[in-house]
C-alpha cells in the first residue's frame, strides 16, 4: 500500500470513525482502525462489534493494500502534524506503516487487515427510507436522550423507529419520560418497518451527518438484525435491539384538564434557578398552574424546597386554560424536555397531580414529550 492524502482530510476521517473504536476488548484488532484503498479513495473503518463506522476520504493511490493501525496512536500522530500532504507506505512483511509529512517521519506497527471484522456495506438493494440530514439530526436530538442509559431493560436503551408510508416515527422512553417525534418523509418508504436502534448509534449518526448535504439513506438488512445509515462519504452500521417495545400509544394521555402556554426561554430560566435547590431534595420541582380571571391571563408558579439548603419560588405569566392545579416533576427531566423544544412558546397539558405532564412546541406539530409525575410526601 502506498498513497498520499491531506492531513486535514485524514484527521477529519479518523475523528469520524474513532468513536466506534472499542475501548477495552479482548481482541487487539478492535482497538485499531482499518486503512484500505478502495476505488481510488482511502477507506477508514472502525468497529466495536455493536456499531461500525466506515468513512472514505480523497487520496492519491499509488499501490493498493490494507492494514490496521492502533487508533489512538494514529489519531494523536496525525493530529500533531502540520496541515500538509501526508504520504503513507506499508511494508507488507513487517506490517509497519511509514508516515511522512513535511519534515516529520514516523513508523507505526500494525496488525494484518485480514484479522479485522467485516463491516457490512450498502448492498445493491434499494434503501428502506431516505431522510434529509438536517431533519434527521433534529429528530435524533429531540428523542435519543430520553432512552434509558442502563441495560436493565435492553429495549429501553434503544429508540423505536417506525417507518410507514411517508411518515417516520421515532420514540424513546426510560420509564420516567417519553419523547416522540413524527416526521413527513420526502418520498414513501420502500416497505413498512419497525425496529429498535440503540440510542448510542443514533447519537453517533447525529454527530456524523452534521455536514452531510445529500439525503441519509437507511437500509435494514433482510435478516432484520442490522441497520445501515449511508451518506455520500460515511456509512454507519449498527446491530438492532431484539425485543418488543412498550405500547407508546397507551402512555400518551388522551385528554387534559389544563393547558398552559408559556415563553420557552422564560420557563427554562425559571427551571434552571429552581434546579439549584431541587438537587438537594430528590430533584423535585413543583409546578402550580393558576388560571386567571377575565382581565389576567393566568400564571405558573415554580417552586423547589430543600430542608438543608432553603427554597425558591418563581412566577411566570402564561395563558392558563382550564382548572389549574399542581404537579411535581423531576427537574432534570423537565430541563431536558425544554431543551428539546426549539419553538419560542411551549404548551404544557396536565390533568391531576398523579397524571403525567405533556410538553408540546407551539406552532410545530409532530413532537411531544411526556414526563411522569413524582410523588411528594
Short mmCIF file of N, CA and C in Angstrom, two decimals, residues 180-348:
data_model
loop_
_atom_site.label_atom_id
_atom_site.label_comp_id
_atom_site.label_asym_id
_atom_site.label_seq_id
_atom_site.Cartn_x
_atom_site.Cartn_y
_atom_site.Cartn_z
N UNK A 180 -41.34 11.70 21.67
CA UNK A 180 -41.92 11.14 20.46
C UNK A 180 -41.89 12.19 19.35
N UNK A 181 -41.35 11.82 18.20
CA UNK A 181 -41.30 12.75 17.07
C UNK A 181 -41.79 12.02 15.82
N UNK A 182 -42.71 12.64 15.12
CA UNK A 182 -43.21 12.10 13.86
C UNK A 182 -42.85 13.09 12.76
N UNK A 183 -42.25 12.58 11.68
CA UNK A 183 -41.87 13.47 10.58
C UNK A 183 -42.39 12.93 9.26
N UNK A 184 -42.59 13.86 8.33
CA UNK A 184 -43.01 13.51 6.97
C UNK A 184 -41.76 13.30 6.11
N UNK A 185 -41.75 12.22 5.36
CA UNK A 185 -40.60 11.91 4.50
C UNK A 185 -40.81 12.48 3.09
N UNK A 186 -39.71 12.82 2.40
CA UNK A 186 -39.85 13.36 1.05
C UNK A 186 -40.48 12.36 0.07
N UNK A 187 -40.24 11.06 0.32
CA UNK A 187 -40.87 10.03 -0.53
C UNK A 187 -41.23 8.82 0.31
N UNK A 188 -42.21 8.02 -0.12
CA UNK A 188 -42.67 6.89 0.70
C UNK A 188 -41.56 5.87 0.94
N UNK A 189 -41.65 5.17 2.06
CA UNK A 189 -40.64 4.14 2.37
C UNK A 189 -40.86 2.94 1.45
N UNK A 190 -39.78 2.21 1.17
CA UNK A 190 -39.86 1.06 0.26
C UNK A 190 -40.80 -0.01 0.82
N UNK A 191 -40.68 -0.26 2.13
CA UNK A 191 -41.60 -1.20 2.78
C UNK A 191 -41.70 -0.83 4.26
N UNK A 192 -42.87 -1.04 4.86
CA UNK A 192 -43.03 -0.66 6.28
C UNK A 192 -42.04 -1.43 7.15
N UNK A 193 -41.57 -0.78 8.20
CA UNK A 193 -40.62 -1.43 9.10
C UNK A 193 -40.77 -0.85 10.49
N UNK A 194 -40.46 -1.67 11.48
CA UNK A 194 -40.46 -1.20 12.88
C UNK A 194 -39.29 -1.87 13.57
N UNK A 195 -38.28 -1.08 13.95
CA UNK A 195 -37.07 -1.64 14.57
C UNK A 195 -36.66 -0.81 15.78
N UNK A 196 -35.82 -1.38 16.63
CA UNK A 196 -35.29 -0.67 17.80
C UNK A 196 -33.79 -0.47 17.59
N UNK A 197 -33.39 0.79 17.42
CA UNK A 197 -31.99 1.14 17.16
C UNK A 197 -31.35 1.61 18.47
N UNK A 198 -30.16 1.10 18.84
CA UNK A 198 -29.51 1.60 20.06
C UNK A 198 -29.37 3.13 20.03
N UNK A 199 -29.73 3.79 21.13
CA UNK A 199 -29.68 5.26 21.17
C UNK A 199 -28.27 5.76 20.89
N UNK A 200 -27.26 5.02 21.36
CA UNK A 200 -25.88 5.44 21.17
C UNK A 200 -25.53 5.52 19.68
N UNK A 201 -26.05 4.57 18.91
CA UNK A 201 -25.77 4.56 17.46
C UNK A 201 -26.38 5.79 16.80
N UNK A 202 -27.60 6.16 17.22
CA UNK A 202 -28.24 7.33 16.62
C UNK A 202 -27.53 8.62 17.02
N UNK A 203 -27.04 8.70 18.24
CA UNK A 203 -26.29 9.89 18.67
C UNK A 203 -24.99 10.03 17.86
N UNK A 204 -24.35 8.90 17.56
CA UNK A 204 -23.16 8.92 16.70
C UNK A 204 -23.54 9.40 15.30
N UNK A 205 -24.68 8.89 14.80
CA UNK A 205 -25.14 9.29 13.47
C UNK A 205 -25.40 10.80 13.41
N UNK A 206 -26.02 11.33 14.46
CA UNK A 206 -26.30 12.77 14.51
C UNK A 206 -25.01 13.57 14.39
N UNK A 207 -23.96 13.08 15.04
CA UNK A 207 -22.67 13.77 15.01
C UNK A 207 -22.05 13.71 13.60
N UNK A 208 -22.20 12.55 12.97
CA UNK A 208 -21.58 12.33 11.65
C UNK A 208 -22.24 13.15 10.56
N UNK A 209 -23.58 13.27 10.61
CA UNK A 209 -24.30 13.90 9.48
C UNK A 209 -24.39 15.41 9.63
N UNK A 210 -23.62 15.97 10.55
CA UNK A 210 -23.65 17.42 10.76
C UNK A 210 -23.37 18.22 9.51
N UNK A 211 -22.44 17.73 8.68
CA UNK A 211 -22.10 18.49 7.48
C UNK A 211 -22.48 17.74 6.20
N UNK A 212 -23.36 16.73 6.33
CA UNK A 212 -23.81 16.00 5.14
C UNK A 212 -24.75 16.89 4.32
N UNK A 213 -24.65 16.77 3.01
CA UNK A 213 -25.50 17.59 2.14
C UNK A 213 -26.59 16.77 1.48
N UNK A 214 -26.25 15.56 1.04
CA UNK A 214 -27.26 14.72 0.39
C UNK A 214 -28.04 13.93 1.45
N UNK A 215 -29.15 13.35 1.01
CA UNK A 215 -30.01 12.61 1.94
C UNK A 215 -29.29 11.43 2.60
N UNK A 216 -29.72 11.11 3.82
CA UNK A 216 -29.20 9.94 4.54
C UNK A 216 -30.11 8.76 4.21
N UNK A 217 -29.51 7.71 3.65
CA UNK A 217 -30.31 6.53 3.28
C UNK A 217 -30.24 5.48 4.38
N UNK A 218 -31.38 4.89 4.70
CA UNK A 218 -31.45 3.87 5.75
C UNK A 218 -31.81 2.54 5.11
N UNK A 219 -31.00 1.53 5.39
CA UNK A 219 -31.27 0.18 4.88
C UNK A 219 -31.32 -0.78 6.06
N UNK A 220 -32.39 -1.54 6.16
CA UNK A 220 -32.49 -2.57 7.20
C UNK A 220 -32.15 -3.90 6.54
N UNK A 221 -31.20 -4.64 7.12
CA UNK A 221 -30.76 -5.89 6.49
C UNK A 221 -31.93 -6.87 6.41
N UNK A 222 -31.95 -7.73 5.36
CA UNK A 222 -33.07 -8.67 5.19
C UNK A 222 -33.30 -9.53 6.43
N UNK A 223 -32.22 -9.88 7.13
CA UNK A 223 -32.38 -10.71 8.32
C UNK A 223 -33.01 -9.92 9.46
N UNK A 224 -32.99 -8.58 9.36
CA UNK A 224 -33.57 -7.75 10.40
C UNK A 224 -32.66 -7.55 11.60
N UNK A 225 -31.41 -7.96 11.48
CA UNK A 225 -30.51 -7.87 12.63
C UNK A 225 -29.69 -6.61 12.69
N UNK A 226 -29.58 -5.89 11.54
CA UNK A 226 -28.74 -4.69 11.50
C UNK A 226 -29.41 -3.59 10.69
N UNK A 227 -29.01 -2.36 10.99
CA UNK A 227 -29.48 -1.22 10.20
C UNK A 227 -28.24 -0.46 9.72
N UNK A 228 -28.32 0.04 8.48
CA UNK A 228 -27.19 0.73 7.90
C UNK A 228 -27.62 2.14 7.46
N UNK A 229 -26.86 3.14 7.90
CA UNK A 229 -27.12 4.52 7.51
C UNK A 229 -26.01 4.94 6.55
N UNK A 230 -26.40 5.49 5.39
CA UNK A 230 -25.42 5.78 4.35
C UNK A 230 -25.50 7.24 3.91
N UNK A 231 -24.34 7.93 3.92
CA UNK A 231 -24.25 9.26 3.31
C UNK A 231 -23.20 9.19 2.21
N UNK A 232 -22.95 10.31 1.52
CA UNK A 232 -22.03 10.25 0.37
C UNK A 232 -20.62 9.82 0.75
N UNK A 233 -20.19 10.08 1.99
CA UNK A 233 -18.80 9.74 2.34
C UNK A 233 -18.67 8.86 3.58
N UNK A 234 -19.78 8.56 4.25
CA UNK A 234 -19.71 7.81 5.52
C UNK A 234 -20.84 6.79 5.62
N UNK A 235 -20.51 5.62 6.16
CA UNK A 235 -21.53 4.61 6.49
C UNK A 235 -21.47 4.33 7.99
N UNK A 236 -22.62 4.16 8.60
CA UNK A 236 -22.67 3.70 10.00
C UNK A 236 -23.59 2.48 10.03
N UNK A 237 -23.08 1.38 10.55
CA UNK A 237 -23.90 0.17 10.68
C UNK A 237 -24.03 -0.15 12.16
N UNK A 238 -25.24 -0.54 12.57
CA UNK A 238 -25.47 -0.86 13.98
C UNK A 238 -26.32 -2.11 14.09
N UNK A 239 -26.04 -2.87 15.13
CA UNK A 239 -26.94 -4.01 15.39
C UNK A 239 -28.26 -3.44 15.91
N UNK A 240 -29.35 -4.16 15.70
CA UNK A 240 -30.64 -3.74 16.22
C UNK A 240 -30.91 -4.46 17.54
N UNK A 241 -31.72 -3.85 18.38
CA UNK A 241 -32.06 -4.47 19.67
C UNK A 241 -33.28 -5.36 19.46
N UNK A 242 -33.15 -6.60 19.90
CA UNK A 242 -34.28 -7.53 19.75
C UNK A 242 -35.23 -7.35 20.92
N UNK A 243 -36.50 -7.59 20.67
CA UNK A 243 -37.49 -7.48 21.74
C UNK A 243 -38.69 -6.67 21.28
N UNK A 244 -39.64 -6.54 22.18
CA UNK A 244 -40.88 -5.81 21.86
C UNK A 244 -40.89 -4.50 22.62
N UNK A 245 -41.07 -3.41 21.89
CA UNK A 245 -41.07 -2.09 22.53
C UNK A 245 -42.42 -1.86 23.21
N UNK A 246 -42.42 -1.18 24.38
CA UNK A 246 -43.71 -0.91 25.06
C UNK A 246 -44.68 -0.18 24.14
N UNK A 247 -45.96 -0.36 24.39
CA UNK A 247 -47.01 0.29 23.58
C UNK A 247 -47.05 1.78 23.93
N UNK A 248 -46.40 2.60 23.09
CA UNK A 248 -46.28 4.02 23.42
C UNK A 248 -47.62 4.74 23.34
N UNK A 249 -48.52 4.25 22.48
CA UNK A 249 -49.83 4.92 22.37
C UNK A 249 -50.59 4.87 23.70
N UNK A 250 -50.34 3.81 24.47
CA UNK A 250 -51.05 3.67 25.75
C UNK A 250 -50.57 4.68 26.78
N UNK A 251 -49.31 5.13 26.63
CA UNK A 251 -48.72 6.05 27.61
C UNK A 251 -49.22 7.48 27.40
N UNK A 252 -49.54 7.81 26.14
CA UNK A 252 -49.90 9.20 25.82
C UNK A 252 -51.31 9.51 26.34
N UNK A 253 -51.44 10.51 27.22
CA UNK A 253 -52.78 10.87 27.73
C UNK A 253 -53.69 11.32 26.58
N UNK A 254 -54.96 10.90 26.64
CA UNK A 254 -55.89 11.24 25.55
C UNK A 254 -56.60 12.57 25.82
N UNK A 255 -56.52 13.06 27.07
CA UNK A 255 -57.22 14.31 27.39
C UNK A 255 -56.41 15.09 28.41
N UNK A 256 -56.79 16.35 28.61
CA UNK A 256 -56.16 17.18 29.64
C UNK A 256 -57.20 18.12 30.24
N UNK A 257 -56.99 18.49 31.50
CA UNK A 257 -57.93 19.41 32.14
C UNK A 257 -57.40 20.85 32.14
N UNK A 258 -56.07 21.00 32.00
CA UNK A 258 -55.46 22.33 31.97
C UNK A 258 -54.42 22.39 30.85
N UNK A 259 -54.47 23.48 30.07
CA UNK A 259 -53.45 23.69 29.03
C UNK A 259 -52.84 25.07 29.26
N UNK A 260 -51.52 25.10 29.42
CA UNK A 260 -50.81 26.34 29.72
C UNK A 260 -49.81 26.64 28.62
N UNK A 261 -49.84 27.87 28.12
CA UNK A 261 -48.88 28.28 27.09
C UNK A 261 -47.94 29.33 27.69
N UNK A 262 -46.62 29.05 27.57
CA UNK A 262 -45.61 29.91 28.20
C UNK A 262 -44.49 30.21 27.21
N UNK A 263 -43.68 31.23 27.53
CA UNK A 263 -42.48 31.52 26.75
C UNK A 263 -41.41 30.47 27.12
N UNK A 264 -40.88 29.76 26.13
CA UNK A 264 -39.94 28.67 26.39
C UNK A 264 -38.70 29.13 27.15
N UNK A 265 -38.11 30.25 26.70
CA UNK A 265 -36.88 30.75 27.33
C UNK A 265 -37.10 31.15 28.78
N UNK A 266 -38.21 31.83 29.04
CA UNK A 266 -38.51 32.27 30.41
C UNK A 266 -38.69 31.06 31.33
N UNK A 267 -39.40 30.05 30.82
CA UNK A 267 -39.63 28.84 31.62
C UNK A 267 -38.31 28.12 31.89
N UNK A 268 -37.45 28.05 30.87
CA UNK A 268 -36.16 27.37 31.03
C UNK A 268 -35.31 28.06 32.09
N UNK A 269 -35.34 29.41 32.11
CA UNK A 269 -34.58 30.16 33.13
C UNK A 269 -35.11 29.87 34.52
N UNK A 270 -36.43 29.86 34.67
CA UNK A 270 -37.05 29.62 35.98
C UNK A 270 -36.74 28.20 36.48
N UNK A 271 -36.74 27.24 35.54
CA UNK A 271 -36.46 25.84 35.91
C UNK A 271 -35.00 25.71 36.34
N UNK A 272 -34.09 26.41 35.64
CA UNK A 272 -32.67 26.35 35.99
C UNK A 272 -32.45 26.90 37.41
N UNK A 273 -33.11 28.01 37.72
CA UNK A 273 -33.00 28.58 39.08
C UNK A 273 -33.51 27.60 40.12
N UNK A 274 -34.66 26.98 39.83
CA UNK A 274 -35.25 26.03 40.78
C UNK A 274 -34.35 24.81 40.96
N UNK A 275 -33.60 24.45 39.91
CA UNK A 275 -32.78 23.24 39.97
C UNK A 275 -31.68 23.34 41.03
N UNK A 276 -31.21 24.58 41.32
CA UNK A 276 -30.15 24.74 42.32
C UNK A 276 -30.63 24.29 43.71
N UNK A 277 -31.93 24.42 43.93
CA UNK A 277 -32.50 23.99 45.22
C UNK A 277 -33.03 22.55 45.13
N UNK A 278 -33.58 22.21 43.95
CA UNK A 278 -34.21 20.88 43.80
C UNK A 278 -33.21 19.74 43.91
N UNK A 279 -31.95 19.99 43.48
CA UNK A 279 -30.97 18.90 43.51
C UNK A 279 -30.72 18.39 44.93
N UNK A 280 -31.01 19.21 45.93
CA UNK A 280 -30.80 18.77 47.32
C UNK A 280 -32.03 18.08 47.90
N UNK A 281 -33.11 18.01 47.11
CA UNK A 281 -34.32 17.34 47.62
C UNK A 281 -34.91 16.43 46.54
N UNK A 282 -34.16 15.39 46.20
CA UNK A 282 -34.60 14.36 45.24
C UNK A 282 -34.99 14.92 43.87
N UNK A 283 -34.44 16.09 43.52
CA UNK A 283 -34.71 16.71 42.21
C UNK A 283 -36.16 17.11 41.99
N UNK A 284 -36.90 17.29 43.08
CA UNK A 284 -38.33 17.60 42.93
C UNK A 284 -38.55 19.11 42.73
N UNK A 285 -39.31 19.44 41.69
CA UNK A 285 -39.74 20.83 41.48
C UNK A 285 -41.26 20.80 41.30
N UNK A 286 -41.94 21.80 41.93
CA UNK A 286 -43.41 21.83 41.85
C UNK A 286 -43.84 22.91 40.86
N UNK A 287 -44.77 22.53 40.00
CA UNK A 287 -45.38 23.49 39.07
C UNK A 287 -46.83 23.69 39.49
N UNK A 288 -47.21 24.94 39.82
CA UNK A 288 -48.59 25.24 40.21
C UNK A 288 -49.20 26.15 39.15
N UNK A 289 -50.26 25.67 38.53
CA UNK A 289 -50.94 26.42 37.46
C UNK A 289 -52.15 27.15 38.04
N UNK A 290 -52.21 28.44 37.85
CA UNK A 290 -53.34 29.25 38.35
C UNK A 290 -54.01 29.93 37.17
N UNK A 291 -55.26 29.54 36.93
CA UNK A 291 -55.98 30.18 35.82
C UNK A 291 -56.44 31.57 36.24
N UNK A 292 -56.35 32.49 35.30
CA UNK A 292 -56.68 33.89 35.62
C UNK A 292 -58.15 34.17 35.41
N UNK A 293 -58.54 35.40 35.73
CA UNK A 293 -59.92 35.83 35.51
C UNK A 293 -60.05 36.39 34.11
N UNK A 294 -61.02 37.28 33.93
CA UNK A 294 -61.23 37.87 32.61
C UNK A 294 -60.11 38.83 32.24
N UNK A 295 -59.52 39.48 33.26
CA UNK A 295 -58.52 40.50 32.98
C UNK A 295 -57.10 39.94 32.98
N UNK A 296 -56.81 38.97 33.84
CA UNK A 296 -55.45 38.42 33.90
C UNK A 296 -55.41 37.05 33.21
N UNK A 297 -54.37 36.79 32.43
CA UNK A 297 -54.33 35.54 31.65
C UNK A 297 -54.08 34.29 32.50
N UNK A 298 -53.42 34.44 33.63
CA UNK A 298 -53.08 33.28 34.44
C UNK A 298 -51.58 33.24 34.68
N UNK A 299 -51.15 32.33 35.56
CA UNK A 299 -49.71 32.27 35.83
C UNK A 299 -49.28 30.88 36.26
N UNK A 300 -47.96 30.66 36.17
CA UNK A 300 -47.37 29.41 36.63
C UNK A 300 -46.40 29.76 37.75
N UNK A 301 -46.50 29.05 38.86
CA UNK A 301 -45.56 29.24 39.97
C UNK A 301 -44.66 28.00 40.03
N UNK A 302 -43.34 28.24 39.95
CA UNK A 302 -42.36 27.14 40.03
C UNK A 302 -41.66 27.24 41.37
N UNK A 303 -41.67 26.14 42.13
CA UNK A 303 -41.03 26.20 43.45
C UNK A 303 -40.25 24.93 43.73
N UNK A 304 -39.18 25.09 44.51
CA UNK A 304 -38.38 23.95 44.97
C UNK A 304 -38.03 24.20 46.43
N UNK A 305 -38.03 23.13 47.19
CA UNK A 305 -37.83 23.26 48.63
C UNK A 305 -36.89 22.16 49.11
N UNK A 306 -35.75 22.56 49.69
CA UNK A 306 -34.81 21.59 50.24
C UNK A 306 -34.55 21.96 51.70
N UNK A 307 -34.85 21.06 52.59
CA UNK A 307 -34.78 21.35 54.04
C UNK A 307 -33.42 21.89 54.45
N UNK A 308 -32.33 21.31 53.92
CA UNK A 308 -30.99 21.72 54.36
C UNK A 308 -30.50 23.00 53.68
N UNK A 309 -31.04 23.28 52.49
CA UNK A 309 -30.49 24.36 51.67
C UNK A 309 -31.34 25.62 51.72
N UNK A 310 -32.63 25.45 51.58
CA UNK A 310 -33.54 26.60 51.52
C UNK A 310 -34.60 26.33 50.47
N UNK A 311 -35.23 27.39 50.00
CA UNK A 311 -36.27 27.20 48.99
C UNK A 311 -36.29 28.38 48.03
N UNK A 312 -36.98 28.19 46.91
CA UNK A 312 -37.15 29.31 45.98
C UNK A 312 -38.48 29.21 45.28
N UNK A 313 -38.92 30.33 44.74
CA UNK A 313 -40.21 30.37 44.05
C UNK A 313 -40.11 31.36 42.90
N UNK A 314 -40.62 31.00 41.75
CA UNK A 314 -40.62 31.91 40.60
C UNK A 314 -42.00 31.94 39.98
N UNK A 315 -42.41 33.11 39.48
CA UNK A 315 -43.73 33.24 38.85
C UNK A 315 -43.57 33.63 37.38
N UNK A 316 -44.36 33.00 36.53
CA UNK A 316 -44.35 33.34 35.10
C UNK A 316 -45.78 33.59 34.63
N UNK A 317 -45.97 34.63 33.84
CA UNK A 317 -47.29 34.86 33.23
C UNK A 317 -47.45 33.90 32.07
N UNK A 318 -48.66 33.39 31.90
CA UNK A 318 -48.92 32.49 30.77
C UNK A 318 -50.41 32.39 30.53
N UNK A 319 -50.77 31.80 29.41
CA UNK A 319 -52.19 31.56 29.13
C UNK A 319 -52.57 30.22 29.74
N UNK A 320 -53.31 30.26 30.83
CA UNK A 320 -53.73 29.02 31.52
C UNK A 320 -55.20 28.77 31.22
N UNK A 321 -55.50 27.75 30.44
CA UNK A 321 -56.89 27.40 30.11
C UNK A 321 -57.27 26.15 30.88
N UNK A 322 -58.29 26.22 31.69
CA UNK A 322 -58.72 25.05 32.44
C UNK A 322 -58.72 25.28 33.92
N UNK A 323 -58.75 24.19 34.68
CA UNK A 323 -58.97 24.28 36.12
C UNK A 323 -57.71 24.57 36.92
N UNK A 324 -56.52 24.52 36.28
CA UNK A 324 -55.28 24.74 37.04
C UNK A 324 -54.90 23.50 37.81
N UNK A 325 -54.09 23.68 38.86
CA UNK A 325 -53.66 22.53 39.66
C UNK A 325 -52.16 22.50 39.83
N UNK A 326 -51.67 21.43 40.46
CA UNK A 326 -50.24 21.32 40.75
C UNK A 326 -49.71 19.97 40.31
N UNK A 327 -48.43 19.96 39.89
CA UNK A 327 -47.77 18.70 39.54
C UNK A 327 -46.31 18.81 39.99
N UNK A 328 -45.76 17.69 40.50
CA UNK A 328 -44.35 17.66 40.91
C UNK A 328 -43.58 16.83 39.88
N UNK A 329 -42.47 17.40 39.37
CA UNK A 329 -41.70 16.72 38.33
C UNK A 329 -40.22 16.67 38.70
N UNK A 330 -39.49 15.76 38.06
CA UNK A 330 -38.04 15.71 38.21
C UNK A 330 -37.45 16.89 37.43
N UNK A 331 -36.69 17.74 38.11
CA UNK A 331 -36.21 18.98 37.49
C UNK A 331 -35.25 18.72 36.33
N UNK A 332 -34.51 17.62 36.40
CA UNK A 332 -33.59 17.31 35.29
C UNK A 332 -34.37 16.92 34.04
N UNK A 333 -35.39 16.07 34.22
CA UNK A 333 -36.21 15.66 33.08
C UNK A 333 -36.96 16.85 32.50
N UNK A 334 -37.40 17.74 33.37
CA UNK A 334 -38.09 18.95 32.91
C UNK A 334 -37.15 19.82 32.08
N UNK A 335 -35.92 19.99 32.56
CA UNK A 335 -34.92 20.78 31.82
C UNK A 335 -34.60 20.17 30.46
N UNK A 336 -34.48 18.83 30.43
CA UNK A 336 -34.20 18.13 29.17
C UNK A 336 -35.34 18.34 28.16
N UNK A 337 -36.58 18.27 28.66
CA UNK A 337 -37.75 18.45 27.78
C UNK A 337 -37.75 19.84 27.17
N UNK A 338 -37.44 20.84 27.99
CA UNK A 338 -37.43 22.23 27.49
C UNK A 338 -36.31 22.44 26.48
N UNK A 339 -35.16 21.81 26.71
CA UNK A 339 -34.02 21.97 25.80
C UNK A 339 -34.31 21.36 24.43
N UNK A 340 -35.20 20.36 24.40
CA UNK A 340 -35.51 19.69 23.13
C UNK A 340 -36.53 20.45 22.30
N UNK A 341 -37.21 21.42 22.93
CA UNK A 341 -38.25 22.18 22.23
C UNK A 341 -37.68 23.52 21.79
N UNK A 342 -37.64 23.74 20.48
CA UNK A 342 -36.95 24.91 19.94
C UNK A 342 -37.88 26.08 19.61
N UNK A 343 -39.18 25.90 19.75
CA UNK A 343 -40.11 26.99 19.39
C UNK A 343 -40.13 28.05 20.51
N UNK A 344 -40.47 29.32 20.17
CA UNK A 344 -40.49 30.38 21.19
C UNK A 344 -41.47 30.11 22.32
N UNK A 345 -42.57 29.41 22.00
CA UNK A 345 -43.57 29.12 23.04
C UNK A 345 -43.76 27.62 23.20
N UNK A 346 -44.16 27.25 24.42
CA UNK A 346 -44.35 25.84 24.75
C UNK A 346 -45.71 25.66 25.41
N UNK A 347 -46.35 24.54 25.14
CA UNK A 347 -47.64 24.23 25.77
C UNK A 347 -47.45 23.07 26.74
N UNK A 348 -48.02 23.22 27.94
CA UNK A 348 -47.97 22.14 28.94
C UNK A 348 -49.41 21.69 29.20
#
